Coordinates of C-alpha atoms and ligand atoms in Angstrom, one line a residue:
M31 CA 71.1 96.5 56.5
E32 CA 69.6 97.4 60.3
I33 CA 66.2 98.0 60.6
S34 CA 65.3 101.4 60.8
N35 CA 62.4 103.0 63.7
Y36 CA 60.2 104.5 61.7
L37 CA 57.1 102.4 61.1
E38 CA 57.3 102.7 64.7
I39 CA 57.3 105.6 64.9
K40 CA 54.9 106.3 62.6
N41 CA 52.3 104.5 63.8
K42 CA 52.3 105.2 67.4
L43 CA 51.1 108.7 66.1
P44 CA 47.9 111.0 66.1
A45 CA 46.2 111.1 62.1
D46 CA 46.6 114.6 62.5
V47 CA 50.4 114.5 63.4
N48 CA 52.8 114.5 59.6
L49 CA 56.1 113.0 60.1
L50 CA 59.1 115.2 58.7
A51 CA 62.2 113.1 58.7
V52 CA 65.4 115.3 59.6
S53 CA 68.0 112.4 57.1
K54 CA 70.4 115.5 56.9
G55 CA 73.8 114.3 58.0
F56 CA 72.1 111.1 56.5
E57 CA 72.3 108.9 53.5
S58 CA 70.7 109.6 50.4
Q59 CA 70.6 105.1 50.3
K60 CA 68.9 105.5 54.3
I61 CA 66.7 108.2 52.7
K62 CA 65.6 105.3 50.1
I63 CA 64.1 103.0 52.4
I64 CA 62.1 105.3 54.7
N65 CA 60.8 106.5 50.9
S66 CA 60.0 103.1 50.6
Q67 CA 58.3 102.4 53.7
G68 CA 56.0 105.2 52.7
Q69 CA 57.6 108.3 54.2
N70 CA 57.6 111.0 51.3
H71 CA 58.6 114.6 53.5
F72 CA 61.6 114.6 54.6
G73 CA 64.1 118.0 56.0
E74 CA 67.7 119.2 55.3
S75 CA 69.0 121.6 56.9
R76 CA 72.6 121.7 55.2
S77 CA 71.7 123.6 51.8
Q78 CA 74.9 122.3 50.0
E79 CA 74.4 119.1 51.4
A80 CA 70.6 118.9 50.9
L81 CA 71.6 119.6 47.1
E82 CA 73.3 116.9 46.7
K83 CA 71.0 114.7 48.1
Q84 CA 68.3 115.9 45.1
L85 CA 70.5 114.9 42.6
E86 CA 70.8 111.2 43.6
L87 CA 67.0 110.3 44.3
K88 CA 65.7 113.3 41.0
D89 CA 64.0 109.5 40.1
S90 CA 62.6 109.2 43.6
K91 CA 59.2 112.0 43.1
N92 CA 56.7 111.9 45.6
I93 CA 59.7 113.0 48.2
K94 CA 58.6 116.2 49.8
W95 CA 61.3 118.0 50.5
H96 CA 61.5 120.9 53.5
F97 CA 64.2 123.2 53.9
I98 CA 64.6 123.8 58.4
G99 CA 67.9 124.6 58.5
R100 CA 69.3 128.7 58.8
I101 CA 68.9 130.6 55.7
Q102 CA 71.5 132.2 53.9
S103 CA 70.3 134.8 52.1
N104 CA 72.9 134.5 49.2
K105 CA 71.4 130.3 49.1
I106 CA 67.7 132.0 49.2
R107 CA 67.2 130.8 45.3
K108 CA 68.5 127.4 45.7
I109 CA 66.6 126.3 48.4
V110 CA 63.7 128.2 46.5
Q111 CA 64.4 125.6 43.3
N112 CA 64.8 123.3 45.4
F113 CA 62.3 123.1 48.4
D114 CA 58.8 122.6 49.1
Y115 CA 58.3 123.6 52.3
I116 CA 60.7 126.3 54.6
H117 CA 60.5 126.1 58.6
S118 CA 62.7 128.4 59.2
V119 CA 62.0 131.7 58.3
D120 CA 63.9 134.1 61.2
S121 CA 62.8 137.8 59.9
Y122 CA 60.8 140.2 57.0
E123 CA 63.2 140.3 55.1
K124 CA 64.4 136.7 54.5
L125 CA 60.6 135.8 53.6
L126 CA 60.5 139.4 51.2
K127 CA 63.4 137.3 49.4
I128 CA 62.1 134.5 49.7
S129 CA 58.5 135.1 48.0
N130 CA 60.3 137.3 44.8
V131 CA 62.6 135.1 44.6
A132 CA 58.7 132.6 44.1
F133 CA 57.8 134.9 42.1
Q134 CA 60.3 134.8 39.2
E135 CA 60.9 130.9 39.5
K136 CA 56.7 130.8 39.1
K137 CA 56.4 128.8 42.7
I138 CA 54.1 129.0 45.7
I139 CA 56.2 128.3 49.1
Q140 CA 55.1 126.8 52.3
I141 CA 55.7 128.5 54.6
M142 CA 56.5 127.8 58.6
L143 CA 57.5 131.5 60.9
Q144 CA 60.3 130.0 63.2
V145 CA 59.1 131.6 66.5
K146 CA 61.7 132.2 69.5
L147 CA 60.0 131.6 72.3
S148 CA 62.6 131.3 75.0
D149 CA 65.7 132.5 75.2
D150 CA 68.2 131.1 74.1
L151 CA 70.7 132.5 72.5
A152 CA 72.2 130.0 70.1
K153 CA 68.6 129.6 68.4
A154 CA 67.0 132.3 65.4
G155 CA 63.4 133.6 65.7
F156 CA 61.5 135.9 65.3
D157 CA 60.7 137.3 69.4
Y158 CA 57.1 137.6 70.1
E159 CA 56.7 140.7 69.4
A160 CA 58.2 141.3 66.5
L161 CA 56.0 138.9 64.8
L162 CA 53.3 140.5 66.1
E163 CA 54.9 143.6 64.4
K164 CA 55.2 142.5 61.9
W165 CA 52.4 140.4 60.6
L166 CA 50.5 142.8 57.8
D167 CA 53.8 143.1 56.4
L168 CA 54.4 139.4 56.5
K169 CA 50.9 138.5 54.9
K170 CA 51.2 140.8 51.9
C171 CA 54.2 138.4 50.2
K172 CA 53.3 137.3 47.3
N173 CA 54.3 133.5 46.5
V174 CA 54.2 132.2 49.8
K175 CA 51.7 130.0 51.9
I176 CA 52.4 130.7 55.8
N177 CA 51.0 128.3 57.2
G178 CA 52.1 128.2 60.8
L179 CA 54.9 128.3 63.3
M180 CA 57.7 126.7 63.6
T181 CA 60.2 126.4 67.4
I182 CA 63.3 124.7 68.3
N183 CA 62.4 124.5 72.8
P184 CA 66.3 124.7 74.5
K185 CA 67.8 121.9 75.2
G186 CA 67.5 120.2 78.9
L187 CA 64.4 120.8 79.9
S188 CA 61.4 119.0 81.9
S189 CA 58.9 117.1 80.3
K190 CA 56.4 120.1 82.0
E191 CA 58.9 122.8 80.5
N192 CA 58.9 121.0 77.2
F193 CA 55.3 120.8 77.0
I194 CA 54.6 125.0 79.4
L195 CA 56.5 125.9 75.6
F196 CA 55.1 124.0 72.7
K197 CA 52.0 125.0 74.2
K198 CA 52.6 129.0 74.3
C199 CA 53.3 127.9 70.5
R200 CA 49.6 126.6 69.7
N201 CA 48.6 129.8 71.3
L202 CA 50.6 132.5 69.8
A203 CA 49.5 130.3 66.1
D204 CA 45.6 129.7 67.0
S205 CA 46.3 133.6 68.1
L206 CA 47.4 134.0 64.9
K207 CA 44.7 132.2 63.4
L208 CA 47.9 129.1 61.4
P209 CA 47.2 125.8 61.2
D210 CA 50.2 124.3 61.9
C211 CA 53.4 124.3 64.9
S212 CA 56.4 122.7 63.3
M213 CA 57.2 121.4 66.9
G214 CA 59.0 118.3 68.4
M215 CA 61.8 117.0 67.4
S216 CA 63.8 113.0 69.2
G217 CA 63.9 114.3 72.6
D218 CA 60.3 116.1 72.9
W219 CA 58.3 114.8 70.2
E220 CA 55.6 113.3 73.0
Q221 CA 55.1 117.2 75.2
A222 CA 54.5 119.1 71.3
V223 CA 52.0 116.2 70.4
E224 CA 49.7 117.1 73.6
A225 CA 50.8 120.2 73.3
G226 CA 48.7 119.7 69.4
A227 CA 52.3 120.2 67.2
T228 CA 50.5 119.4 63.3
W229 CA 53.9 118.8 62.0
I230 CA 57.5 117.1 64.1
R231 CA 60.3 116.5 63.2
L232 CA 62.3 113.9 64.1
G233 CA 65.8 112.6 63.0
S234 CA 68.1 110.1 64.7
L235 CA 65.2 108.4 66.1
I236 CA 64.2 107.1 62.9
F237 CA 67.2 107.1 61.1
G238 CA 69.5 106.1 64.2
D239 CA 72.7 108.0 65.3
R240 CA 73.9 110.9 62.9
P241 CA 77.6 110.2 62.0
C242 CA 77.6 113.8 61.1
Ligands
PLP582 C1 68.7 118.0 63.2 C2 67.2 118.9 63.3 C3 65.6 118.4 64.0 C4 65.7 117.2 64.7 O1 67.3 116.7 65.1 P1 66.8 115.0 66.0 O2 67.7 115.7 67.8 O3 67.7 114.2 65.6 O4 65.2 114.7 66.1 C5 64.9 119.0 64.3 N1 64.0 120.5 63.7 C6 65.4 120.6 63.2 C7 66.3 122.6 63.0 C8 66.8 120.4 62.8 O5 67.7 120.6 63.4

């Protein structure tokens, strides 16, 4: 069995930074190994793949599942039923639907709102103005707890550019009195931590190269 970097990375993190192990593309067996080393929070971005793995891991009761992928409206019920956190809420309509379903399912879902802080056409997310404009309506939604903001930086930025965008996310969260920022992946997590991330989302750095 190959040795993962999990403990080495975990030990480098400040105590107030939470690690989300992004297991999309990796088998349940690998999740089990990292879970046995003390990791309880796992992130998935494709609902079908996640549901299959959750079934295989149903005896691992301490796992908290985070949905971090693009949300299709017709998958919202399954996501609400099977996840504890959703990091990728990018519109008011989706939050409202999550809220209604969570109410029916008698669950409270932990939410991060995804924000888009640069002109990256490939990425989803609220733009700054849209978020502020919808803020009061977003806050009114029941059975969802908005804990913070999530962002994904475009690829290929310098360390400094990454830091500047992450700082923008931190400042926006602070201005809305939101404690959490879910930001930083395998290639840019150090700048995210420096800018004030409270959740970093690491896949390949922990699990190795993604097979699919
Ligand atoms: C895949 C993914 C990650 C992890 O990416 P790595 O580069 O493997 O660390 C983090 N966040 C989101 C939203 C992802 O889809």
